[in-house]
Short mmCIF file of C-alpha atoms in Angstrom, two decimals:
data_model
loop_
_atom_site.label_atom_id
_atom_site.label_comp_id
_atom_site.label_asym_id
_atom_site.label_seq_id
_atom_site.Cartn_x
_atom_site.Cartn_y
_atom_site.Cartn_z
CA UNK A 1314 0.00 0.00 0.00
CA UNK A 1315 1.13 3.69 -0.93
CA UNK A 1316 1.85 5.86 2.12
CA UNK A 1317 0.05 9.08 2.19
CA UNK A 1318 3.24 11.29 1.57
CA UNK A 1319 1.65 14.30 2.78
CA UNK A 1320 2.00 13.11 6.71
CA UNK A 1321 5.33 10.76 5.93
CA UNK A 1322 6.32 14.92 4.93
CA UNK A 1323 4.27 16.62 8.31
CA UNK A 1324 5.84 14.02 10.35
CA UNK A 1325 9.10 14.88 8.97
CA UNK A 1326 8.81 18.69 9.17
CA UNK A 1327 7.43 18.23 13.20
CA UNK A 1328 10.41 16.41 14.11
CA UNK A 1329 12.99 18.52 12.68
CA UNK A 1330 11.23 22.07 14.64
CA UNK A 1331 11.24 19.66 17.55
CA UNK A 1332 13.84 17.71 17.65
CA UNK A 1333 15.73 19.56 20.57
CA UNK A 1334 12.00 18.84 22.72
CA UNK A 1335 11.24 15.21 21.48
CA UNK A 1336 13.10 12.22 20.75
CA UNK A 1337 11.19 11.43 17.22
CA UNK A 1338 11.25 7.47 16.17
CA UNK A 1339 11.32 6.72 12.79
CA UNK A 1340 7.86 7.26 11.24
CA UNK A 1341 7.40 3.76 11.21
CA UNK A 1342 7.55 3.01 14.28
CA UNK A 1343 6.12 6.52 15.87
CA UNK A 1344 3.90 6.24 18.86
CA UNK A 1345 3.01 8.65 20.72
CA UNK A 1346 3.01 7.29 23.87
CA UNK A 1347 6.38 7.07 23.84
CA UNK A 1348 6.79 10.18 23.00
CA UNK A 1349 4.69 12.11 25.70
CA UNK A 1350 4.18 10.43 28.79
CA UNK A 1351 3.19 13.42 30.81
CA UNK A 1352 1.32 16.77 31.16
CA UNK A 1353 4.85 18.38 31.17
CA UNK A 1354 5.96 16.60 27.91
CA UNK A 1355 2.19 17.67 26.09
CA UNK A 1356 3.51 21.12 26.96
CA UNK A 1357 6.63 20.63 25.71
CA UNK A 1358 4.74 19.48 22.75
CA UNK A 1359 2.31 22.45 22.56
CA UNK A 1360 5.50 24.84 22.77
CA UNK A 1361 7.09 23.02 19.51
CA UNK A 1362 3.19 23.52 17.73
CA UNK A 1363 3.66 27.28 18.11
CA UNK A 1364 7.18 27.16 16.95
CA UNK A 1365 6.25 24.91 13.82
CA UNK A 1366 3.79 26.95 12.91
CA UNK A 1367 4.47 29.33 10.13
CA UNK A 1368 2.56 32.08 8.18
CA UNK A 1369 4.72 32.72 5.87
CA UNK A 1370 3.57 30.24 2.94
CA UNK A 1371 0.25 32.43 3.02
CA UNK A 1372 1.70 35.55 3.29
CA UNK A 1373 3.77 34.93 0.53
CA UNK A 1374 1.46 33.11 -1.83
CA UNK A 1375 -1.00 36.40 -0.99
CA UNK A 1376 1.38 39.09 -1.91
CA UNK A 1377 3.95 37.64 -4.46
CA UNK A 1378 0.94 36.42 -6.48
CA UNK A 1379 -0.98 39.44 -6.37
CA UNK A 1380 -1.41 43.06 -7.06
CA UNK A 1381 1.01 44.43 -4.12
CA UNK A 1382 4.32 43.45 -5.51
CA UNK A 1383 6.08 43.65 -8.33
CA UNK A 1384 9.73 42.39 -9.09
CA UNK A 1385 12.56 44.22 -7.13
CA UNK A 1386 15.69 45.90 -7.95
CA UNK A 1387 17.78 43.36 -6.57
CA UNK A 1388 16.09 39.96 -7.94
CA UNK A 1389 18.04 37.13 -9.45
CA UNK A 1390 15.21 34.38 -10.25
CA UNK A 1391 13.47 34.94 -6.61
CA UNK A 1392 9.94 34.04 -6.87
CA UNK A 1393 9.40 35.00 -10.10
CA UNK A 1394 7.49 32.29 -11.27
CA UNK A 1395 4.85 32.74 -8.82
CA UNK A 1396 4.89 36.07 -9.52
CA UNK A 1397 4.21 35.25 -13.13
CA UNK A 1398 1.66 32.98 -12.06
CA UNK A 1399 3.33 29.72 -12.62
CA UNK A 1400 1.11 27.94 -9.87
CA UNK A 1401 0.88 23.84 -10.98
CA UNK A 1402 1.25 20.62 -9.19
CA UNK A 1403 4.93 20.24 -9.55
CA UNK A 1404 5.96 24.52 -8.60
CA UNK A 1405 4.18 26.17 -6.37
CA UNK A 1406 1.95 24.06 -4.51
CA UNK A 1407 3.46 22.69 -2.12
CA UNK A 1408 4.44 25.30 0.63
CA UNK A 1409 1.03 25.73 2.34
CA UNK A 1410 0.14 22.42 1.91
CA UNK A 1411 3.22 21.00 4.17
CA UNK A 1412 3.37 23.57 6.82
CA UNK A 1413 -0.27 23.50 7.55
CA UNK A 1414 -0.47 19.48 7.63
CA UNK A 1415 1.90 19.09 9.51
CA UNK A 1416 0.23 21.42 12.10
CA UNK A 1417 -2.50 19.34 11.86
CA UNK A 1418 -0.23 16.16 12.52
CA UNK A 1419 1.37 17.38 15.34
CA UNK A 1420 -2.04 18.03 16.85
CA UNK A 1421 -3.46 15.09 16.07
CA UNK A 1422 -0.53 13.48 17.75
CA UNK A 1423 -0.80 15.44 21.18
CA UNK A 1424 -4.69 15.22 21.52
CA UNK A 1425 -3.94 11.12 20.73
CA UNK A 1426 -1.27 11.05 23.36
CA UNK A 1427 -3.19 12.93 25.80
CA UNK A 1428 -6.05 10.07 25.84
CA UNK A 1429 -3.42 8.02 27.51
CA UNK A 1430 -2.25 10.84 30.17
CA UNK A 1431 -4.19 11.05 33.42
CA UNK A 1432 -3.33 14.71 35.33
CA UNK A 1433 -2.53 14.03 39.30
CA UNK A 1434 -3.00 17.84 40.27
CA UNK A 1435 -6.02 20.35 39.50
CA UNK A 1436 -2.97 22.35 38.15
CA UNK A 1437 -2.38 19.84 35.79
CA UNK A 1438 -5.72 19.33 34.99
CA UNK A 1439 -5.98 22.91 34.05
CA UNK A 1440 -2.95 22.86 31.71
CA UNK A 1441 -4.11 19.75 30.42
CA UNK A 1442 -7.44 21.04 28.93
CA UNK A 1443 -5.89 23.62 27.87
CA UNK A 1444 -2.88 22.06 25.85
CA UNK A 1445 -5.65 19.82 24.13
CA UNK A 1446 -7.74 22.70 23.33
CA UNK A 1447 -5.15 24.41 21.84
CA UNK A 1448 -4.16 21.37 19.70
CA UNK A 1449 -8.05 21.41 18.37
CA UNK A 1450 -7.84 25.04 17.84
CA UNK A 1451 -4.64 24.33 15.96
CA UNK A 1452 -6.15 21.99 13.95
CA UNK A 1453 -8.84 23.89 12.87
CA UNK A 1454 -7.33 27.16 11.99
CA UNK A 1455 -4.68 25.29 9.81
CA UNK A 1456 -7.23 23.49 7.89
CA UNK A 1457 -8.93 26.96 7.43
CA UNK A 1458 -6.01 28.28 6.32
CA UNK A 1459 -5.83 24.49 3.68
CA UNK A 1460 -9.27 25.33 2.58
CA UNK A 1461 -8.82 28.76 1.99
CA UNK A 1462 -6.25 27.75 -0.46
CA UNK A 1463 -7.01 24.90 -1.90
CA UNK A 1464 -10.94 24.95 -2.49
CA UNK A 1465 -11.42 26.64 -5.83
CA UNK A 1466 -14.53 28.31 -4.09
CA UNK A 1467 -16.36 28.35 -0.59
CA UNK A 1468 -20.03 26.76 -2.33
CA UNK A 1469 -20.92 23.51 0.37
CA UNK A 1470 -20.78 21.03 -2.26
CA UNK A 1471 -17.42 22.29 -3.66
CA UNK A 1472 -14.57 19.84 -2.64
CA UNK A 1473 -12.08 21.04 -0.02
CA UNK A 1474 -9.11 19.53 1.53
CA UNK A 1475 -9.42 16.41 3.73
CA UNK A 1476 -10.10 17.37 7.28
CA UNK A 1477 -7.87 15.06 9.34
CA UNK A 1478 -8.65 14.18 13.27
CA UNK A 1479 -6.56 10.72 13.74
CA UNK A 1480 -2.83 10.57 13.46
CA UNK A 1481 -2.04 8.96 9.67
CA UNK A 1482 0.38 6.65 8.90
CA UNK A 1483 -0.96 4.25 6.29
CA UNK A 1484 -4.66 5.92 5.44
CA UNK A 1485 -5.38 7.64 2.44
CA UNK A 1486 -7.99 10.35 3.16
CA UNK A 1487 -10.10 11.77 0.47
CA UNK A 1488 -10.96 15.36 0.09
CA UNK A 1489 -14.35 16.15 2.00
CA UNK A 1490 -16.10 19.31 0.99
CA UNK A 1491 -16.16 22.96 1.76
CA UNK A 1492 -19.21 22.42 4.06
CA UNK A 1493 -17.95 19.33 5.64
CA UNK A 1494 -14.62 21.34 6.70
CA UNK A 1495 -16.22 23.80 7.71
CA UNK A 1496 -18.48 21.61 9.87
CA UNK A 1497 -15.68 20.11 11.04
CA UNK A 1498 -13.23 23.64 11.77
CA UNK A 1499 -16.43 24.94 14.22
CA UNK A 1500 -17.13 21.21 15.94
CA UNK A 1501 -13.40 22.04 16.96
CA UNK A 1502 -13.32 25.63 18.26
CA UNK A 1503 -16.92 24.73 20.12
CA UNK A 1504 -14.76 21.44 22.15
CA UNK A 1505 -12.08 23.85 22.32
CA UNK A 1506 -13.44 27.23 23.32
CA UNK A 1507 -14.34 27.05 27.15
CA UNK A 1508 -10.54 25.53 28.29
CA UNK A 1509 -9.05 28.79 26.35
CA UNK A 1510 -7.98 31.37 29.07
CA UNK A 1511 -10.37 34.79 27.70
CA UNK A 1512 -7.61 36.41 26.50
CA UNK A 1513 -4.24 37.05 25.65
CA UNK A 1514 -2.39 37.61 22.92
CA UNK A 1515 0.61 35.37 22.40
CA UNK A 1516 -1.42 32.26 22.90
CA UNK A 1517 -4.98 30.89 21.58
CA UNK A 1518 -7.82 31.97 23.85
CA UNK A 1519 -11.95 32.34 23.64
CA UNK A 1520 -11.12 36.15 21.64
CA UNK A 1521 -8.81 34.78 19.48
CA UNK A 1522 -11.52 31.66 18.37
CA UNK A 1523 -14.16 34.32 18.60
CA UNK A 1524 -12.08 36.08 15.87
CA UNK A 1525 -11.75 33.30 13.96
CA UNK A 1526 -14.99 32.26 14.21
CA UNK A 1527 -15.67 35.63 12.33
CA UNK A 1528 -13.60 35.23 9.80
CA UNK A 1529 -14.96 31.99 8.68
CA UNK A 1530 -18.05 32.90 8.66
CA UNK A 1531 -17.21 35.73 6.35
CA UNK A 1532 -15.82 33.11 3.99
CA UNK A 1533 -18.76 30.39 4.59
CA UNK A 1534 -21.23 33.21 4.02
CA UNK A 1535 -22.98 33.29 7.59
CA UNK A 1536 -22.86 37.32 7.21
CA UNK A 1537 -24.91 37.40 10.94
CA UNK A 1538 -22.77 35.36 12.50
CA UNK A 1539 -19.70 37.45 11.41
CA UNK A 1540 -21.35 40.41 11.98
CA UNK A 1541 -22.14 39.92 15.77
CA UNK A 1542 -18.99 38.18 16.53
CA UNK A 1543 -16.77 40.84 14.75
CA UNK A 1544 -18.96 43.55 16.49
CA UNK A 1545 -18.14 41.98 19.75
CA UNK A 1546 -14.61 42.01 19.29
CA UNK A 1547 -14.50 45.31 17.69
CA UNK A 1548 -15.76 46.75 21.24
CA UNK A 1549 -13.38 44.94 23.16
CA UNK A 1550 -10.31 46.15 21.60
CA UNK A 1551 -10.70 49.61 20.70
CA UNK A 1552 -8.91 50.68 17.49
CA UNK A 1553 -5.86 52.22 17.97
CA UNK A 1554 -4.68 55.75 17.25
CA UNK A 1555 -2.26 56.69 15.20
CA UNK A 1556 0.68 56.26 17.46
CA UNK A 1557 -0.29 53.22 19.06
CA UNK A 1558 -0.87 51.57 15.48
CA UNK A 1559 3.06 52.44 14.49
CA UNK A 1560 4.29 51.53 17.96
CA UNK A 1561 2.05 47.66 17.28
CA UNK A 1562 3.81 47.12 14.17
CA UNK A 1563 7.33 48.09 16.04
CA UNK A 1564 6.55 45.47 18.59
CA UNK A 1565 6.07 47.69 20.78
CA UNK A 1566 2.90 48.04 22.03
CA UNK A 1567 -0.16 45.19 21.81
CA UNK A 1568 -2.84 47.67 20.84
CA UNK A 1569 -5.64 46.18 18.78
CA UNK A 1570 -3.86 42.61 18.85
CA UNK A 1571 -5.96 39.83 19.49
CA UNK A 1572 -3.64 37.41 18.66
CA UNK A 1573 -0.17 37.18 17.35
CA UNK A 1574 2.87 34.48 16.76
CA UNK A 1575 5.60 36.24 18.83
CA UNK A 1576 9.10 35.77 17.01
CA UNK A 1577 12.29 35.73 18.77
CA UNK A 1578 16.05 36.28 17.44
CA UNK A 1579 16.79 32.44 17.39
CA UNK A 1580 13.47 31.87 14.75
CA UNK A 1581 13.70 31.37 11.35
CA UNK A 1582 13.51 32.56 8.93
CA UNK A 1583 12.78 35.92 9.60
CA UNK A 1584 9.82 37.56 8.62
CA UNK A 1585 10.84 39.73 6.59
CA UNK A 1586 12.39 37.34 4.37
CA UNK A 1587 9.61 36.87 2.49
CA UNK A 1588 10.68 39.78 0.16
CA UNK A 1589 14.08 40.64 1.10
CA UNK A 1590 17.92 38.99 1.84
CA UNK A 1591 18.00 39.07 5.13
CA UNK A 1592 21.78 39.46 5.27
CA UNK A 1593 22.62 42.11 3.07
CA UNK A 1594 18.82 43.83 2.78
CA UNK A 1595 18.77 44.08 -0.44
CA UNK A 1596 14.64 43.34 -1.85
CA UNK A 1597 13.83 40.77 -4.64
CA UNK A 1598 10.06 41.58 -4.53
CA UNK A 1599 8.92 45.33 -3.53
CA UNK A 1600 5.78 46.80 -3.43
CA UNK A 1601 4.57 47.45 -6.71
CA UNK A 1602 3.85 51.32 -7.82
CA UNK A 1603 0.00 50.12 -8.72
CA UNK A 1604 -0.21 49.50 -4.49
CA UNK A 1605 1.99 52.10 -3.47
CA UNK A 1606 0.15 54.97 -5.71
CA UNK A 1607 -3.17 54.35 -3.99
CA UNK A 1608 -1.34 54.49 -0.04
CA UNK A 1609 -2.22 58.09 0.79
CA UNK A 1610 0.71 59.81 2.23
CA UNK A 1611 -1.71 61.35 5.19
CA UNK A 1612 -3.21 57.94 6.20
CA UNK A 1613 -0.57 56.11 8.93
CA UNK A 1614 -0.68 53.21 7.45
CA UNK A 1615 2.05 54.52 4.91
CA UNK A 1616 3.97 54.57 7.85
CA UNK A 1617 3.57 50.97 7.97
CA UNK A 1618 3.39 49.79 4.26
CA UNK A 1619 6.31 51.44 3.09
CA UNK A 1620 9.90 51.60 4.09
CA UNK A 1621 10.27 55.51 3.68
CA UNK A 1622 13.69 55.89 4.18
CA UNK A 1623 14.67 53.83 1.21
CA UNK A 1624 11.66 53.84 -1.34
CA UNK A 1625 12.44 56.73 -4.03
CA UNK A 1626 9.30 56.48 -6.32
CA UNK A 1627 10.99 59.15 -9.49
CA UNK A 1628 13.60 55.94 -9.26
CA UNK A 1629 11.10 53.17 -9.20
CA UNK A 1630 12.05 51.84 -5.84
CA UNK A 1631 9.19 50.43 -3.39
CA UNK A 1632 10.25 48.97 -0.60
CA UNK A 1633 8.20 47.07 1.91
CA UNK A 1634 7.69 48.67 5.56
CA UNK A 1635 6.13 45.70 7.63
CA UNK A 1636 8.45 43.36 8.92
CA UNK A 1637 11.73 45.82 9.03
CA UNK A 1638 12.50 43.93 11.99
CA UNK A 1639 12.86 44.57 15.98
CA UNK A 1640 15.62 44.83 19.14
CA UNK A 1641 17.91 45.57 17.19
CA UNK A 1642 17.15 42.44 14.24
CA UNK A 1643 16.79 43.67 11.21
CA UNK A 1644 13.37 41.60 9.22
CA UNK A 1645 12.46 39.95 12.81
CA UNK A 1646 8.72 41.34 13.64
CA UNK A 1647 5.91 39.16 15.03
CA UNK A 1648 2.77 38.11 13.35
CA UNK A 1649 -0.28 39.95 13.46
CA UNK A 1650 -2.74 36.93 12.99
CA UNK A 1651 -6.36 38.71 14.61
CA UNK A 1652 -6.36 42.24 15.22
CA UNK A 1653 -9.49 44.72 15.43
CA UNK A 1654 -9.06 46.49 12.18
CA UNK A 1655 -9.47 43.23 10.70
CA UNK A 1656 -12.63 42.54 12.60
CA UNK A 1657 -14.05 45.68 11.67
CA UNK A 1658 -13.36 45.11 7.96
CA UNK A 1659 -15.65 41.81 8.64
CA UNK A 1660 -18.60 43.95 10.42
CA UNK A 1661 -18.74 46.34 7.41
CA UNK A 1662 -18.36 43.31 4.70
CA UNK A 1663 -21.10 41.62 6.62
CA UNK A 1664 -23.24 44.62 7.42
CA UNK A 1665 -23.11 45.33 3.25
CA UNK A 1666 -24.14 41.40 2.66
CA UNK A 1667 -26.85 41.56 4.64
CA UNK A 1668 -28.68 45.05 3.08
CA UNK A 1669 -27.38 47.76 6.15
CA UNK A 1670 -25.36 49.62 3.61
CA UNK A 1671 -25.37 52.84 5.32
CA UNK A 1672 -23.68 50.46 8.46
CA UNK A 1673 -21.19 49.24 6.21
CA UNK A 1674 -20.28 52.80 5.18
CA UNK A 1675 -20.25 53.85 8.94
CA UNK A 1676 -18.04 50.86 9.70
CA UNK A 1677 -15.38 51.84 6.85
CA UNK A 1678 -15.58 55.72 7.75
CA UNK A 1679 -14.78 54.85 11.80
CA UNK A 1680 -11.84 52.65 10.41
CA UNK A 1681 -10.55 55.93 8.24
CA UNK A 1682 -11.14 58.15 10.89
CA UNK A 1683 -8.50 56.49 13.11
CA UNK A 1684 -6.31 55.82 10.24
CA UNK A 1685 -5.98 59.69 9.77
CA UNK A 1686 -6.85 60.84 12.57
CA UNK A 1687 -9.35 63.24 11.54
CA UNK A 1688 -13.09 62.97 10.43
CA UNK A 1689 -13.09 61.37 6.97
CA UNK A 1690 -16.05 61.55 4.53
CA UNK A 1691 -18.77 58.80 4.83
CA UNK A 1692 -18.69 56.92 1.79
CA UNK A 1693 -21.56 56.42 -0.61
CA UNK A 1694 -22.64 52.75 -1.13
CA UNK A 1695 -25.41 53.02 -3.78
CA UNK A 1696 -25.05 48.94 -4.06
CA UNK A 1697 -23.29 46.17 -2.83
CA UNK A 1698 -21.25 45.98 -5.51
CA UNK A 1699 -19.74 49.56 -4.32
CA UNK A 1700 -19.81 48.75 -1.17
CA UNK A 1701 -17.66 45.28 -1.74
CA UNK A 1702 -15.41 47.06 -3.90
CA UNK A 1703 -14.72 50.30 -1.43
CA UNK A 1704 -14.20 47.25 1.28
CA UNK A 1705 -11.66 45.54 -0.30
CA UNK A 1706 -9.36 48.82 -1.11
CA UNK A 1707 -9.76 49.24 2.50
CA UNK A 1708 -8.60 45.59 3.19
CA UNK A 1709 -6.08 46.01 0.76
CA UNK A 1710 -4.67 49.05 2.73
CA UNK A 1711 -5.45 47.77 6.28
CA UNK A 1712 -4.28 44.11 6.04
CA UNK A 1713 -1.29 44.67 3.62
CA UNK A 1714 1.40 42.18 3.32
CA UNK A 1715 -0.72 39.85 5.99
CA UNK A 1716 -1.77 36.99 3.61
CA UNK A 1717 -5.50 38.16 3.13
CA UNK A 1718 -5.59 39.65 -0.65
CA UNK A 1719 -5.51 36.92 -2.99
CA UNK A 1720 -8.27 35.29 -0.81
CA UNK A 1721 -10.10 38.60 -0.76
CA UNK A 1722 -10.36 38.80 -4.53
CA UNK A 1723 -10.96 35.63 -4.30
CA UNK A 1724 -14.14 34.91 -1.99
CA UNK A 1725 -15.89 38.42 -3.78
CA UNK A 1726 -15.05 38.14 -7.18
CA UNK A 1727 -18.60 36.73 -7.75
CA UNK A 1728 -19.42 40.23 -6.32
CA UNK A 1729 -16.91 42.67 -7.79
CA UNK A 1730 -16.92 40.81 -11.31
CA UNK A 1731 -12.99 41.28 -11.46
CA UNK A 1732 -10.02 39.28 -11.02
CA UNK A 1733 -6.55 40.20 -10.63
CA UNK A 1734 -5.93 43.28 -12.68
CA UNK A 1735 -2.01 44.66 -12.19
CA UNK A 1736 -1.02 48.59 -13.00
CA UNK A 1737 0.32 48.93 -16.23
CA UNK A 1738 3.05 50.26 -14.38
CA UNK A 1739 3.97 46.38 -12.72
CA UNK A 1740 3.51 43.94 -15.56
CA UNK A 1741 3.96 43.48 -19.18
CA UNK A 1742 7.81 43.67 -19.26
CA UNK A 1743 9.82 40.50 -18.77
CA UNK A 1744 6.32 38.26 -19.18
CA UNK A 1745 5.18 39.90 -16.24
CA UNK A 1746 1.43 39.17 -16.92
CA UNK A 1747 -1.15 41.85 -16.08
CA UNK A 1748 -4.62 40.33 -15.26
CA UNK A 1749 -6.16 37.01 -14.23
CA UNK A 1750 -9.91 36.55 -15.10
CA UNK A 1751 -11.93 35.17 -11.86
CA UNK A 1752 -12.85 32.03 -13.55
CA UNK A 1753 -9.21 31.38 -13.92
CA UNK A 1754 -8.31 27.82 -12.30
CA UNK A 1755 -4.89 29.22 -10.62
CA UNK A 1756 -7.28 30.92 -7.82
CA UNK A 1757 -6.79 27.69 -6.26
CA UNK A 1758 -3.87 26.33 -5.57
CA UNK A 1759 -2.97 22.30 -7.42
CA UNK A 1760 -2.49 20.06 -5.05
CA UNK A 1761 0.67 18.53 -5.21
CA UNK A 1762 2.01 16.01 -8.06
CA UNK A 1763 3.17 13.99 -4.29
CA UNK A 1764 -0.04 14.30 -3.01
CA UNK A 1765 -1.78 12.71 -6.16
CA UNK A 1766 0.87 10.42 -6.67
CA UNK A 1767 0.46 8.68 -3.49
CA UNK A 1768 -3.11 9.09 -2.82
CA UNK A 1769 -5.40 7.48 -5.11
CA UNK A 1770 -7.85 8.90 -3.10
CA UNK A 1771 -7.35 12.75 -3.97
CA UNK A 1772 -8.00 14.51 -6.44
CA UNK A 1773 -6.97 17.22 -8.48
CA UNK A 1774 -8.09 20.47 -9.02
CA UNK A 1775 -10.16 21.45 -12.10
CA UNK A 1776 -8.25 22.81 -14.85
CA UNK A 1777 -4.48 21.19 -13.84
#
């Protein structure tokens, strides 16, 4: 019998982040009650889940693909082909696909091990709900982050990725469908959700599953449900003003932050590595002039985008502000997974779905207002294609370089009617191609030649 590469791969990729907390077997021969025996080793193992954990496929895939970059003065080769959107089984495919399975396999394995664990203190007890229910929280908001990717749209009966809840050695899982996952991605956060601490924002806790919550909704289409959970979390963390929004993406203060994946000097790689060497600074993807021409110089969130001291637009050079780096380390920033200007993004989106368009303009307008720190005008949302279209700019400004605008296009083009459409000024040299028509295939991701290879039980995408 085949093996199902994909978790021969997770199981790989978990014991080399862990290997200075575990003492891995081969996969053969892995079991996992050999491998945690107590409530101290499932925290050791819920410590190596945050470390393996990695955004940076999606933030990547998000910006390199999309709109905001364009190729930089110093590039050799780097990521040019998924800029030129080369995305097939075989280039391309694979980067989300591994990092978020084998989050999911290191969860599996620590809520399997833990059946086997008894806790001998209410102490323990404590910590042990809680490392499980962070291991199903895990689990669901990597295969969010699977489905997001790999479903070619969010319809119920459209296939998604398999949704995995045993640890796999030999099985072959099919794909189940968008509704199934996200069946499944809410069963988890409702078993997880009460053995969360409230709050706080380095770990998972009931606000950062509430946020969640929202944001699949948004994608699922439950517009209520994301509006009242977004409009909860929206009061509860204030937006920040315009010092304290400069000062969050310094590291510096935790304003608006519901949840974030705190990076030290000894991670890697850095985060800003995504579009730059890390060692000499030079940038093999900037931000293209299409993005950078709409950032208004007045809104702080130019303070953010772009790297003012070394962007010269009359010279063509963009270069990326977020992730400049920390203490001292140049790149090394955390990442802002939940925050409250998301959340209120997802109560104006979901106010517009469901008729209030006048809310949805409100929403938008208190966003601005903070952003510039001044009244702004209210916009004008005659329809919801208007409003949809105002919203994403707005999400394209707020959540820059944070792995949300190829979904966004995405999950609204049904809406908007367009696709990818690149400033003349970014594309058309080099084979740089300028626009991608929304009932292009390549708004999914393949899944991987491996994957199909091994798995007679999955299937391709349409149109690869």
């Amino acid at each position: 019998m085949k093996r199902f590469k994909l978790f021969i791969l997770a199981i790989a990729a978990v014991a080399f982040s862990c290997e200075e907390q575990l003492e891995i077997p081969p996969v053969d021969s892995l079991d996992a009650g050999s491998v945690f025996e107590t409530v101290d080793d499932l925290e050791v193992g819920m410590n190596g889940l945050y470390a393996l954990f990695d955004p940076e496929d999606i933030i990547r895939h998000s910006s390199i693909f999309t709109d905001q970059t364009k190729i930089g003065a110093d590039n050799g080769g780097q990521q040019v082909t998924l800029h030129n959107w080369i995305v097939d089984p075989g280039s391309n495919s694979g980067g989300i696909w591994g990092n978020h399975y084998a989050t999911v396999a290191l969860s599996n394995r620590i809520i399997e091990a833990a059946e086997a664990i008894t806790p001998e203190t209410g102490d323990e007890t404590t910590r042990y709900n809680r490392i499980i229910a962070e291991a199903q929280t895990w689990r669901a908001y990597a295969h969010f982050i699977l489905l997001a990717a790999y479903a070619p749209d969010y319809d119920a009966a459209t296939l998604g990725v398999p949704y995995v809840k045993e640890v796999v050695v030999l099985q072959q899982p099919a794909r189940n469908t968008v509704g199934e996952c996200f069946a499944e991605i809410k069963a988890d956060l409702a078993a997880a959700n009460a053995s969360l601490p409230a709050n706080g924002v380095d770990r998972w806790s009931q606000d950062a599953v509430t946020a969640l919550l929202a944001r699949v909704a948004l994608y699922e289409g439950d517009n209520a449900t994301a509006l009242n959970l977004s409009s909860a979390l929206v009061t509860s963390y204030p937006l920040a003003d315009r010092t304290q929004y400069v000062e969050a993406f310094q590291d510096l203060s935790n304003t608006e932050m519901i949840f974030k994946m705190v990076k030290t000097q000894a991670d890697a790689p850095r985060s800003g590595g995504i579009w730059y060497f890390t060692g000499t600074g030079g940038a093999f993807i900037e931000m293209s002039k299409g993005f950078y021409d709409i950032i208004d110089p007045a809104d702080v969130r130019s303070d953010v985008l772009i790297d003012q001291a070394n962007t010269d637009d009359a010279q063509n050079l963009h270069f990326i502000g977020k992730y400049l780096g920390k203490d001292g380390f140049n790149f090394l920033n955390d990442y802002k997974i939940f925050r409250s200007g998301e959340m209120q993004l997802i109560r104006a989106e979901a106010q517009a779905k469901s008729g209030d368009l006048n809310g949805a303009a409100a929403s938008v307008k208190a966003l601005r207002d903070a952003r510039y720190g001044a009244a702004q005008a209210l916009p004008n949302y005659p329809n919801l294609a208007a409003a949809i279209t105002d919203i994403l700019v707005e999400r394209r400004l707020e959540l820059g370089f944070e792995g949300h605008r190829w979904l966004d296009i995405k999950r609204t083009n049904s809406i908007t009617l367009f696709g990818l459409q690149r400033d003349t000024a970014d594309c058309g040299g080099g084979g740089t191609p300028c626009n991608l028509d929304i009932n292009d295939q390549r708004w999914a991701i393949a899944i991987p030649a491996a994957e199909i290879d091994a798995n007679p039980n999955m299937v391709q995408n349409p149109g690869y």
